[in-house]
Amino acid sequence: MLNNLFPNVRPRRLRKNKTIRNLVSETKLHKSKLIQPLFVSDSNPEKQSITTMPGQFIHSRDSLFFEIDELQKLGINTIALFPNISQTKKDNDGTEALNPDNFMCKLVSEIKARFNEVVLVTDVALDPYTTTGHDGIIENKDVDNDKTLKALEEMSVNLASAGSDIIAPSDMMDGRVGKIRKKLEEANLKDTIILSYSAKYSSSFYGPFRDAVGSQQVEGISKDSYQMDKRNLNEALKEAKLDLDEGADILMVKPGLPYLDVIREISSNIDAPLFAYQVSGEYSMLQMGIDKKLFKHNVIPETLISLFRAGSSSVITYYARWVAENYDNISK
Ligand code: PBG
């Protein structure tokens, strides 16, 4: 078939030079579509590097402010904040997450007071606060869905009241988006955006993040009874539809690169903004490969573009800052 068309059809005409390639390009990597995740310690006075995430840091309060300021100047205005909480503040139930004056709530209001243009995304899940590193409350050797929901509702209202623009339930409990939305409405927090980790797979790519947050302490921790089974695609659609019906504003797929088909499926079938999270393991894999000179930095825009091409409308990536810093010199 195609043979008959040649030479009338020559796809290479449209690849002739950069200007033409730009004119016909279908996807764009724009820095306004990137969200930078940042880690912050509740107690450390200095910023610390993260061995399993070269180039990323657990910030102190002061270095965090400095970083946000620099990110803003570079044009990155959306930050996803993750706390590293002292061991002494953790327990089985993640009680500290429910304290309206906890480290995160105070920090969120401080950031919002200092930087009025920053959009803050805060995670709703108990893992930074539980001794088990699990996202919920353990009862009879499993995370208890309904008990955890109550905690998540409270945590959401606290974070939203403190000033989080976007709250992001990352826990994968059933029914959480509906419960949280109802509580937010009751608390008159009408404009708080819910970014739901709808299709969050039980993935081995989260390992470095758990080092950074300090949620890795229990041997052989498995989140298989609440995070999604990596073999399933239809189930991702079901989760996404449920979250949208329950009141989510934005949906998310996570991890990114191994789940491009899931991004494509949800973006083609569901009419809502869809974000992808290029997670810690994806970052570290690329960064260690770059550091070892296996690849050039071009792998960064290549992977990010693939997430947009699959149908993401924005991407949470540890490379947001890098993209902004190298904006003029990368293919986008
Ligand atoms: C916690 C949470 C995790 C990530 C985001 N929120 C880890 C987990 O579920 O254990 C992973 C992010 C990353 O790996 O970069 N609920």
mmCIF file of C-alpha atoms and ligand atoms in Angstrom:
data_model
loop_
_atom_site.group_PDB
_atom_site.id
_atom_site.type_symbol
_atom_site.label_atom_id
_atom_site.label_comp_id
_atom_site.label_asym_id
_atom_site.label_seq_id
_atom_site.Cartn_x
_atom_site.Cartn_y
_atom_site.Cartn_z
ATOM 1 C CA MET A 1 0.000 0.000 0.000
ATOM 2 C CA LEU A 2 2.551 2.553 1.190
ATOM 3 C CA ASN A 3 4.815 1.583 -1.687
ATOM 4 C CA ASN A 4 2.244 2.873 -4.142
ATOM 5 C CA LEU A 5 2.240 6.258 -2.455
ATOM 6 C CA PHE A 6 5.965 6.857 -2.695
ATOM 7 C CA PRO A 7 7.295 9.253 -3.987
ATOM 8 C CA ASN A 8 4.151 11.338 -3.504
ATOM 9 C CA VAL A 9 4.430 10.729 0.192
ATOM 10 C CA ARG A 10 7.845 11.385 1.704
ATOM 11 C CA PRO A 11 7.564 11.795 5.503
ATOM 12 C CA ARG A 12 11.144 13.063 5.582
ATOM 13 C CA ARG A 13 10.024 16.354 3.950
ATOM 14 C CA LEU A 14 8.635 17.342 7.325
ATOM 15 C CA ARG A 15 11.874 16.492 9.138
ATOM 16 C CA LYS A 16 14.132 18.587 6.942
ATOM 17 C CA ASN A 17 15.242 21.189 9.464
ATOM 18 C CA LYS A 18 14.539 22.300 12.982
ATOM 19 C CA THR A 19 12.112 25.059 12.057
ATOM 20 C CA ILE A 20 9.976 22.703 9.991
ATOM 21 C CA ARG A 21 10.173 20.005 12.660
ATOM 22 C CA ASN A 22 8.957 22.552 15.202
ATOM 23 C CA LEU A 23 6.067 23.594 12.971
ATOM 24 C CA VAL A 24 4.720 20.079 12.698
ATOM 25 C CA SER A 25 5.577 18.849 16.183
ATOM 26 C CA GLU A 26 2.630 17.336 18.046
ATOM 27 C CA THR A 27 3.811 17.634 21.649
ATOM 28 C CA LYS A 28 5.576 20.304 23.601
ATOM 29 C CA LEU A 29 7.584 20.087 26.785
ATOM 30 C CA HIS A 30 6.707 23.328 28.520
ATOM 31 C CA LYS A 31 8.136 24.208 31.895
ATOM 32 C CA SER A 32 4.782 25.595 33.036
ATOM 33 C CA LYS A 33 3.550 21.985 32.848
ATOM 34 C CA LEU A 34 6.100 20.665 35.350
ATOM 35 C CA ILE A 35 5.765 20.215 39.093
ATOM 36 C CA GLN A 36 8.837 19.928 41.313
ATOM 37 C CA PRO A 37 8.670 17.522 44.269
ATOM 38 C CA LEU A 38 10.729 18.652 47.276
ATOM 39 C CA PHE A 39 11.602 16.832 50.494
ATOM 40 C CA VAL A 40 11.887 18.683 53.779
ATOM 41 C CA SER A 41 12.999 17.534 57.223
ATOM 42 C CA ASP A 42 11.070 18.584 60.324
ATOM 43 C CA SER A 43 14.249 18.792 62.388
ATOM 44 C CA ASN A 44 17.468 18.843 60.397
ATOM 45 C CA PRO A 45 19.212 22.223 60.416
ATOM 46 C CA GLU A 46 21.194 21.535 57.210
ATOM 47 C CA LYS A 47 20.109 20.213 53.839
ATOM 48 C CA GLN A 48 21.175 16.605 53.288
ATOM 49 C CA SER A 49 21.868 14.780 50.059
ATOM 50 C CA ILE A 50 19.987 11.553 49.317
ATOM 51 C CA THR A 51 22.377 8.741 48.376
ATOM 52 C CA THR A 52 19.801 6.866 46.329
ATOM 53 C CA MET A 53 18.680 10.043 44.517
ATOM 54 C CA PRO A 54 21.873 11.797 43.413
ATOM 55 C CA GLY A 55 21.256 15.518 42.941
ATOM 56 C CA GLN A 56 18.150 15.617 45.158
ATOM 57 C CA PHE A 57 18.048 16.798 48.766
ATOM 58 C CA ILE A 58 16.165 16.593 52.009
ATOM 59 C CA HIS A 59 15.843 20.278 52.689
ATOM 60 C CA SER A 60 15.995 22.098 55.962
ATOM 61 C CA ARG A 61 13.332 24.716 56.499
ATOM 62 C CA ASP A 62 15.725 27.470 55.387
ATOM 63 C CA SER A 63 17.142 25.686 52.365
ATOM 64 C CA LEU A 64 13.580 24.896 51.288
ATOM 65 C CA PHE A 65 12.676 28.580 51.202
ATOM 66 C CA PHE A 66 15.815 29.299 49.236
ATOM 67 C CA GLU A 67 14.996 26.517 46.768
ATOM 68 C CA ILE A 68 11.412 27.682 46.260
ATOM 69 C CA ASP A 69 12.664 31.183 45.592
ATOM 70 C CA GLU A 70 15.094 29.921 42.953
ATOM 71 C CA LEU A 71 12.480 27.685 41.361
ATOM 72 C CA GLN A 72 10.121 30.614 41.053
ATOM 73 C CA LYS A 73 12.776 32.686 39.358
ATOM 74 C CA LEU A 74 13.301 29.822 36.916
ATOM 75 C CA GLY A 75 9.571 29.673 36.171
ATOM 76 C CA ILE A 76 8.619 26.603 38.207
ATOM 77 C CA ASN A 77 5.670 27.667 40.338
ATOM 78 C CA THR A 78 4.160 24.387 41.458
ATOM 79 C CA ILE A 79 5.782 22.413 44.267
ATOM 80 C CA ALA A 80 4.807 19.023 45.684
ATOM 81 C CA LEU A 81 6.029 18.906 49.278
ATOM 82 C CA PHE A 82 6.951 15.724 51.156
ATOM 83 C CA PRO A 83 8.048 15.771 54.800
ATOM 84 C CA ASN A 84 10.671 13.642 56.516
ATOM 85 C CA ILE A 85 9.313 13.355 60.043
ATOM 86 C CA SER A 86 11.386 12.546 63.152
ATOM 87 C CA GLN A 87 11.093 8.983 64.391
ATOM 88 C CA THR A 88 9.876 10.217 67.793
ATOM 89 C CA LYS A 89 6.783 11.713 66.145
ATOM 90 C CA LYS A 90 5.703 8.436 64.516
ATOM 91 C CA ASP A 91 3.312 5.756 65.768
ATOM 92 C CA ASN A 92 1.181 2.908 64.400
ATOM 93 C CA ASP A 93 -1.757 5.192 63.643
ATOM 94 C CA GLY A 94 0.178 8.160 62.227
ATOM 95 C CA THR A 95 -1.442 10.357 64.881
ATOM 96 C CA GLU A 96 0.816 13.347 64.210
ATOM 97 C CA ALA A 97 -0.682 13.664 60.710
ATOM 98 C CA LEU A 98 -3.926 14.783 62.382
ATOM 99 C CA ASN A 99 -2.393 17.530 64.465
ATOM 100 C CA PRO A 100 -3.545 20.824 62.891
ATOM 101 C CA ASP A 101 -0.379 22.503 64.198
ATOM 102 C CA ASN A 102 2.055 19.906 62.931
ATOM 103 C CA PHE A 103 5.226 20.691 61.048
ATOM 104 C CA MET A 104 3.617 20.457 57.592
ATOM 105 C CA CYS A 105 0.620 22.634 58.374
ATOM 106 C CA LYS A 106 2.839 25.344 59.816
ATOM 107 C CA LEU A 107 5.227 25.083 56.906
ATOM 108 C CA VAL A 108 2.451 25.282 54.331
ATOM 109 C CA SER A 109 1.063 28.477 55.825
ATOM 110 C CA GLU A 110 4.525 29.968 56.048
ATOM 111 C CA ILE A 111 5.292 29.190 52.409
ATOM 112 C CA LYS A 112 1.961 30.607 51.276
ATOM 113 C CA ALA A 113 2.611 33.776 53.267
ATOM 114 C CA ARG A 114 6.079 34.238 51.774
ATOM 115 C CA PHE A 115 5.466 33.217 48.178
ATOM 116 C CA ASN A 116 2.078 34.306 47.001
ATOM 117 C CA GLU A 117 2.387 32.843 43.536
ATOM 118 C CA VAL A 118 3.483 29.371 44.501
ATOM 119 C CA VAL A 119 0.951 26.596 44.065
ATOM 120 C CA LEU A 120 1.440 23.973 46.753
ATOM 121 C CA VAL A 121 0.573 20.307 46.406
ATOM 122 C CA THR A 122 0.548 18.284 49.618
ATOM 123 C CA ASP A 123 0.248 14.524 49.869
ATOM 124 C CA VAL A 124 -2.588 12.978 51.831
ATOM 125 C CA ALA A 125 -1.417 9.624 53.192
ATOM 126 C CA LEU A 126 -0.119 8.558 56.569
ATOM 127 C CA ASP A 127 3.231 7.044 55.533
ATOM 128 C CA PRO A 128 5.510 9.876 56.736
ATOM 129 C CA TYR A 129 3.894 9.532 60.166
ATOM 130 C CA THR A 130 3.514 5.774 60.708
ATOM 131 C CA THR A 131 6.209 3.567 62.275
ATOM 132 C CA THR A 132 5.261 0.897 59.737
ATOM 133 C CA GLY A 133 5.809 3.161 56.707
ATOM 134 C CA HIS A 134 2.323 2.188 55.546
ATOM 135 C CA ASP A 135 -0.111 4.751 54.172
ATOM 136 C CA GLY A 136 -2.813 3.831 56.667
ATOM 137 C CA ILE A 137 -3.610 2.426 60.077
ATOM 138 C CA ILE A 138 -2.738 -1.234 60.602
ATOM 139 C CA GLU A 139 -5.338 -3.504 62.188
ATOM 140 C CA ASN A 140 -5.024 -7.288 62.117
ATOM 141 C CA LYS A 141 -1.896 -7.148 59.944
ATOM 142 C CA ASP A 142 -3.492 -5.108 57.158
ATOM 143 C CA VAL A 143 -4.228 -1.455 56.500
ATOM 144 C CA ASP A 144 -7.785 -0.833 57.690
ATOM 145 C CA ASN A 145 -9.599 1.070 54.951
ATOM 146 C CA ASP A 146 -12.391 2.746 56.887
ATOM 147 C CA LYS A 147 -10.362 3.662 59.955
ATOM 148 C CA THR A 148 -7.784 5.220 57.655
ATOM 149 C CA LEU A 149 -10.464 7.213 55.822
ATOM 150 C CA LYS A 150 -11.321 9.093 58.999
ATOM 151 C CA ALA A 151 -7.680 10.055 59.468
ATOM 152 C CA LEU A 152 -7.324 11.142 55.840
ATOM 153 C CA GLU A 153 -10.408 13.349 56.059
ATOM 154 C CA GLU A 154 -8.928 15.187 59.013
ATOM 155 C CA MET A 155 -5.497 15.414 57.492
ATOM 156 C CA SER A 156 -6.982 16.880 54.303
ATOM 157 C CA VAL A 157 -8.950 19.558 56.115
ATOM 158 C CA ASN A 158 -5.835 20.502 58.101
ATOM 159 C CA LEU A 159 -3.615 20.790 55.038
ATOM 160 C CA ALA A 160 -6.261 22.658 53.052
ATOM 161 C CA SER A 161 -6.947 25.059 55.938
ATOM 162 C CA ALA A 162 -3.222 25.721 56.225
ATOM 163 C CA GLY A 163 -3.253 26.866 52.609
ATOM 164 C CA SER A 164 -2.470 23.897 50.341
ATOM 165 C CA ASP A 165 -3.879 24.727 46.935
ATOM 166 C CA ILE A 166 -3.968 21.113 45.887
ATOM 167 C CA ILE A 167 -4.275 18.090 48.112
ATOM 168 C CA ALA A 168 -3.171 14.797 46.674
ATOM 169 C CA PRO A 169 -4.516 11.621 48.241
ATOM 170 C CA SER A 170 -1.816 9.056 47.468
ATOM 171 C CA ASP A 171 -3.034 6.363 49.847
ATOM 172 C CA MET A 172 -5.315 4.302 47.552
ATOM 173 C CA MET A 173 -7.994 3.686 50.189
ATOM 174 C CA ASP A 174 -11.431 2.980 48.717
ATOM 175 C CA GLY A 175 -13.858 5.878 48.903
ATOM 176 C CA ARG A 176 -11.345 8.459 50.063
ATOM 177 C CA VAL A 177 -11.942 11.092 47.407
ATOM 178 C CA GLY A 178 -15.682 11.251 48.146
ATOM 179 C CA LYS A 179 -15.149 11.409 51.898
ATOM 180 C CA ILE A 180 -12.465 14.077 51.596
ATOM 181 C CA ARG A 181 -14.512 16.184 49.171
ATOM 182 C CA LYS A 182 -17.480 16.094 51.545
ATOM 183 C CA LYS A 183 -15.345 17.183 54.511
ATOM 184 C CA LEU A 184 -13.768 19.996 52.524
ATOM 185 C CA GLU A 185 -17.176 21.310 51.500
ATOM 186 C CA GLU A 186 -18.396 21.145 55.097
ATOM 187 C CA ALA A 187 -15.339 23.107 56.199
ATOM 188 C CA ASN A 188 -16.072 25.697 53.500
ATOM 189 C CA LEU A 189 -12.851 24.804 51.680
ATOM 190 C CA LYS A 190 -14.643 24.930 48.364
ATOM 191 C CA ASP A 191 -11.700 25.806 46.158
ATOM 192 C CA THR A 192 -9.228 23.197 47.308
ATOM 193 C CA ILE A 193 -8.292 21.087 44.316
ATOM 194 C CA ILE A 194 -8.162 17.320 44.739
ATOM 195 C CA LEU A 195 -5.440 15.705 42.649
ATOM 196 C CA SER A 196 -6.135 12.038 43.080
ATOM 197 C CA TYR A 197 -3.451 9.408 42.651
ATOM 198 C CA SER A 198 -6.064 7.342 40.812
ATOM 199 C CA ALA A 199 -3.950 4.681 39.196
ATOM 200 C CA LYS A 200 -1.143 4.298 41.670
ATOM 201 C CA TYR A 201 0.543 0.985 41.097
ATOM 202 C CA SER A 202 2.289 -1.064 43.745
ATOM 203 C CA SER A 203 5.695 -0.409 42.278
ATOM 204 C CA SER A 204 9.316 -1.121 43.099
ATOM 205 C CA PHE A 205 10.217 2.256 41.615
ATOM 206 C CA TYR A 206 9.283 4.078 44.859
ATOM 207 C CA GLY A 207 12.313 2.782 46.791
ATOM 208 C CA PRO A 208 14.458 5.948 46.699
ATOM 209 C CA PHE A 209 11.464 8.106 47.725
ATOM 210 C CA ARG A 210 10.991 5.928 50.790
ATOM 211 C CA ASP A 211 14.635 6.569 51.706
ATOM 212 C CA ALA A 212 14.025 10.305 51.393
ATOM 213 C CA VAL A 213 10.819 10.337 53.420
ATOM 214 C CA GLY A 214 12.085 7.717 55.870
ATOM 215 C CA SER A 215 9.124 5.420 55.282
ATOM 216 C CA GLN A 216 11.174 2.335 54.510
ATOM 217 C CA GLN A 217 11.930 1.046 57.971
ATOM 218 C CA VAL A 218 9.930 -2.175 57.967
ATOM 219 C CA GLU A 219 11.537 -5.189 56.267
ATOM 220 C CA GLY A 220 9.682 -6.458 53.218
ATOM 221 C CA ILE A 221 7.001 -3.788 53.371
ATOM 222 C CA SER A 222 4.342 -4.489 50.763
ATOM 223 C CA LYS A 223 1.558 -2.173 49.718
ATOM 224 C CA ASP A 224 -0.051 -4.777 47.459
ATOM 225 C CA SER A 225 -3.319 -4.875 49.392
ATOM 226 C CA TYR A 226 -4.093 -1.249 48.512
ATOM 227 C CA GLN A 227 -1.921 -0.038 45.623
ATOM 228 C CA MET A 228 -2.809 -1.391 42.179
ATOM 229 C CA ASP A 229 -1.657 -4.652 40.651
ATOM 230 C CA LYS A 230 0.801 -3.917 37.853
ATOM 231 C CA ARG A 231 -0.896 -6.490 35.599
ATOM 232 C CA ASN A 232 -4.115 -4.478 35.332
ATOM 233 C CA LEU A 233 -5.166 -1.828 32.853
ATOM 234 C CA ASN A 234 -8.982 -1.954 32.905
ATOM 235 C CA GLU A 235 -8.894 -1.546 36.642
ATOM 236 C CA ALA A 236 -7.081 1.761 36.190
ATOM 237 C CA LEU A 237 -10.050 3.072 34.219
ATOM 238 C CA LYS A 238 -12.386 1.929 36.949
ATOM 239 C CA GLU A 239 -10.310 3.702 39.631
ATOM 240 C CA ALA A 240 -10.120 6.870 37.538
ATOM 241 C CA LYS A 241 -13.891 6.967 36.938
ATOM 242 C CA LEU A 242 -14.614 6.393 40.608
ATOM 243 C CA ASP A 243 -12.325 9.238 41.658
ATOM 244 C CA LEU A 244 -13.848 11.619 39.143
ATOM 245 C CA ASP A 245 -17.371 10.730 40.266
ATOM 246 C CA GLU A 246 -16.362 11.173 43.893
ATOM 247 C CA GLY A 247 -15.187 14.726 43.240
ATOM 248 C CA ALA A 248 -11.562 14.653 42.103
ATOM 249 C CA ASP A 249 -10.532 17.582 39.901
ATOM 250 C CA ILE A 250 -7.388 16.016 38.473
ATOM 251 C CA LEU A 251 -6.392 12.372 38.073
ATOM 252 C CA MET A 252 -2.934 10.866 38.167
ATOM 253 C CA VAL A 253 -1.030 7.840 36.949
ATOM 254 C CA LYS A 254 2.075 6.721 38.779
ATOM 255 C CA PRO A 255 4.819 5.637 38.037
ATOM 256 C CA GLY A 256 5.182 7.177 34.577
ATOM 257 C CA LEU A 257 7.422 5.440 32.081
ATOM 258 C CA PRO A 258 6.447 1.809 32.769
ATOM 259 C CA TYR A 259 2.761 2.813 32.616
ATOM 260 C CA LEU A 260 2.476 4.876 29.413
ATOM 261 C CA ASP A 261 -0.341 2.616 28.223
ATOM 262 C CA VAL A 262 -2.319 3.490 31.348
ATOM 263 C CA ILE A 263 -1.839 7.210 30.709
ATOM 264 C CA ARG A 264 -3.000 6.760 27.129
ATOM 265 C CA GLU A 265 -6.032 4.705 28.149
ATOM 266 C CA ILE A 266 -7.250 7.132 30.814
ATOM 267 C CA SER A 267 -6.556 10.256 28.761
ATOM 268 C CA SER A 268 -8.429 8.817 25.771
ATOM 269 C CA ASN A 269 -11.443 7.722 27.771
ATOM 270 C CA ILE A 270 -11.911 10.190 30.581
ATOM 271 C CA ASP A 271 -12.503 13.870 30.215
ATOM 272 C CA ALA A 272 -10.424 15.306 33.056
ATOM 273 C CA PRO A 273 -6.891 16.651 33.410
ATOM 274 C CA LEU A 274 -4.466 13.798 33.898
ATOM 275 C CA PHE A 275 -1.052 14.142 35.527
ATOM 276 C CA ALA A 276 1.790 11.636 35.489
ATOM 277 C CA TYR A 277 4.371 11.200 38.222
ATOM 278 C CA GLN A 278 7.878 10.394 37.048
ATOM 279 C CA VAL A 279 8.802 8.757 40.338
ATOM 280 C CA SER A 280 11.990 8.525 42.361
ATOM 281 C CA GLY A 281 13.173 5.226 40.877
ATOM 282 C CA GLU A 282 12.735 6.557 37.347
ATOM 283 C CA TYR A 283 14.723 9.638 38.300
ATOM 284 C CA SER A 284 17.528 7.691 39.955
ATOM 285 C CA MET A 285 17.777 5.231 37.094
ATOM 286 C CA LEU A 286 18.235 8.064 34.614
ATOM 287 C CA GLN A 287 20.489 10.135 36.839
ATOM 288 C CA MET A 288 22.813 7.268 37.712
ATOM 289 C CA GLY A 289 22.997 6.369 34.023
ATOM 290 C CA ILE A 290 23.854 9.984 33.193
ATOM 291 C CA ASP A 291 26.443 10.138 35.985
ATOM 292 C CA LYS A 292 28.034 6.939 34.681
ATOM 293 C CA LYS A 293 28.000 8.428 31.168
ATOM 294 C CA LEU A 294 25.729 5.718 29.814
ATOM 295 C CA PHE A 295 23.515 8.416 28.404
ATOM 296 C CA LYS A 296 23.547 12.133 27.796
ATOM 297 C CA HIS A 297 21.103 14.492 29.476
ATOM 298 C CA ASN A 298 18.871 14.245 26.394
ATOM 299 C CA VAL A 299 17.226 11.226 28.020
ATOM 300 C CA ILE A 300 15.504 13.651 30.390
ATOM 301 C CA PRO A 301 13.423 15.567 27.823
ATOM 302 C CA GLU A 302 12.926 12.322 25.894
ATOM 303 C CA THR A 303 11.263 10.584 28.845
ATOM 304 C CA LEU A 304 9.232 13.660 29.771
ATOM 305 C CA ILE A 305 8.018 14.129 26.203
ATOM 306 C CA SER A 306 6.908 10.498 26.152
ATOM 307 C CA LEU A 307 4.704 11.166 29.182
ATOM 308 C CA PHE A 308 3.094 14.153 27.440
ATOM 309 C CA ARG A 309 2.764 12.247 24.170
ATOM 310 C CA ALA A 310 0.914 9.477 26.006
ATOM 311 C CA GLY A 311 -1.652 12.033 27.169
ATOM 312 C CA SER A 312 -0.470 13.647 30.410
ATOM 313 C CA SER A 313 -1.446 17.244 30.818
ATOM 314 C CA SER A 314 1.261 17.878 33.452
ATOM 315 C CA VAL A 315 4.113 15.913 34.972
ATOM 316 C CA ILE A 316 5.489 15.734 38.495
ATOM 317 C CA THR A 317 9.215 15.249 38.021
ATOM 318 C CA TYR A 318 12.400 15.629 40.049
ATOM 319 C CA TYR A 319 13.804 17.090 36.821
ATOM 320 C CA ALA A 320 11.502 20.136 36.786
ATOM 321 C CA ARG A 321 14.317 22.386 37.958
ATOM 322 C CA TRP A 322 16.789 20.885 35.505
ATOM 323 C CA VAL A 323 14.406 21.439 32.588
ATOM 324 C CA ALA A 324 13.878 25.070 33.593
ATOM 325 C CA GLU A 325 17.627 25.628 33.950
ATOM 326 C CA ASN A 326 18.365 24.123 30.560
ATOM 327 C CA TYR A 327 15.263 25.349 28.810
ATOM 328 C CA ASP A 328 16.961 27.100 25.915
ATOM 329 C CA ASN A 329 19.162 24.165 25.020
ATOM 330 C CA ILE A 330 16.901 21.165 25.088
ATOM 331 C CA SER A 331 14.631 19.617 22.536
ATOM 332 C CA LYS A 332 11.102 20.348 23.588
HETATM 333 C C1 PBG B 1 3.318 7.947 49.706
HETATM 334 C C2 PBG B 1 3.889 8.256 48.392
HETATM 335 C C3 PBG B 1 4.821 7.496 47.701
HETATM 336 C C4 PBG B 1 5.196 8.257 46.588
HETATM 337 C C5 PBG B 1 4.428 9.431 46.592
HETATM 338 N N1 PBG B 1 3.611 9.417 47.706
HETATM 339 C C6 PBG B 1 5.491 6.214 48.035
HETATM 340 C C7 PBG B 1 4.711 5.050 48.443
HETATM 341 O O1 PBG B 1 3.539 4.892 48.118
HETATM 342 O O2 PBG B 1 5.291 4.217 49.161
HETATM 343 C C8 PBG B 1 6.248 7.842 45.609
HETATM 344 C C9 PBG B 1 6.923 8.937 44.873
HETATM 345 C C10 PBG B 1 8.249 8.582 44.276
HETATM 346 O O3 PBG B 1 8.697 7.420 44.292
HETATM 347 O O4 PBG B 1 8.889 9.517 43.760
HETATM 348 N N2 PBG B 1 1.995 7.702 49.818
#
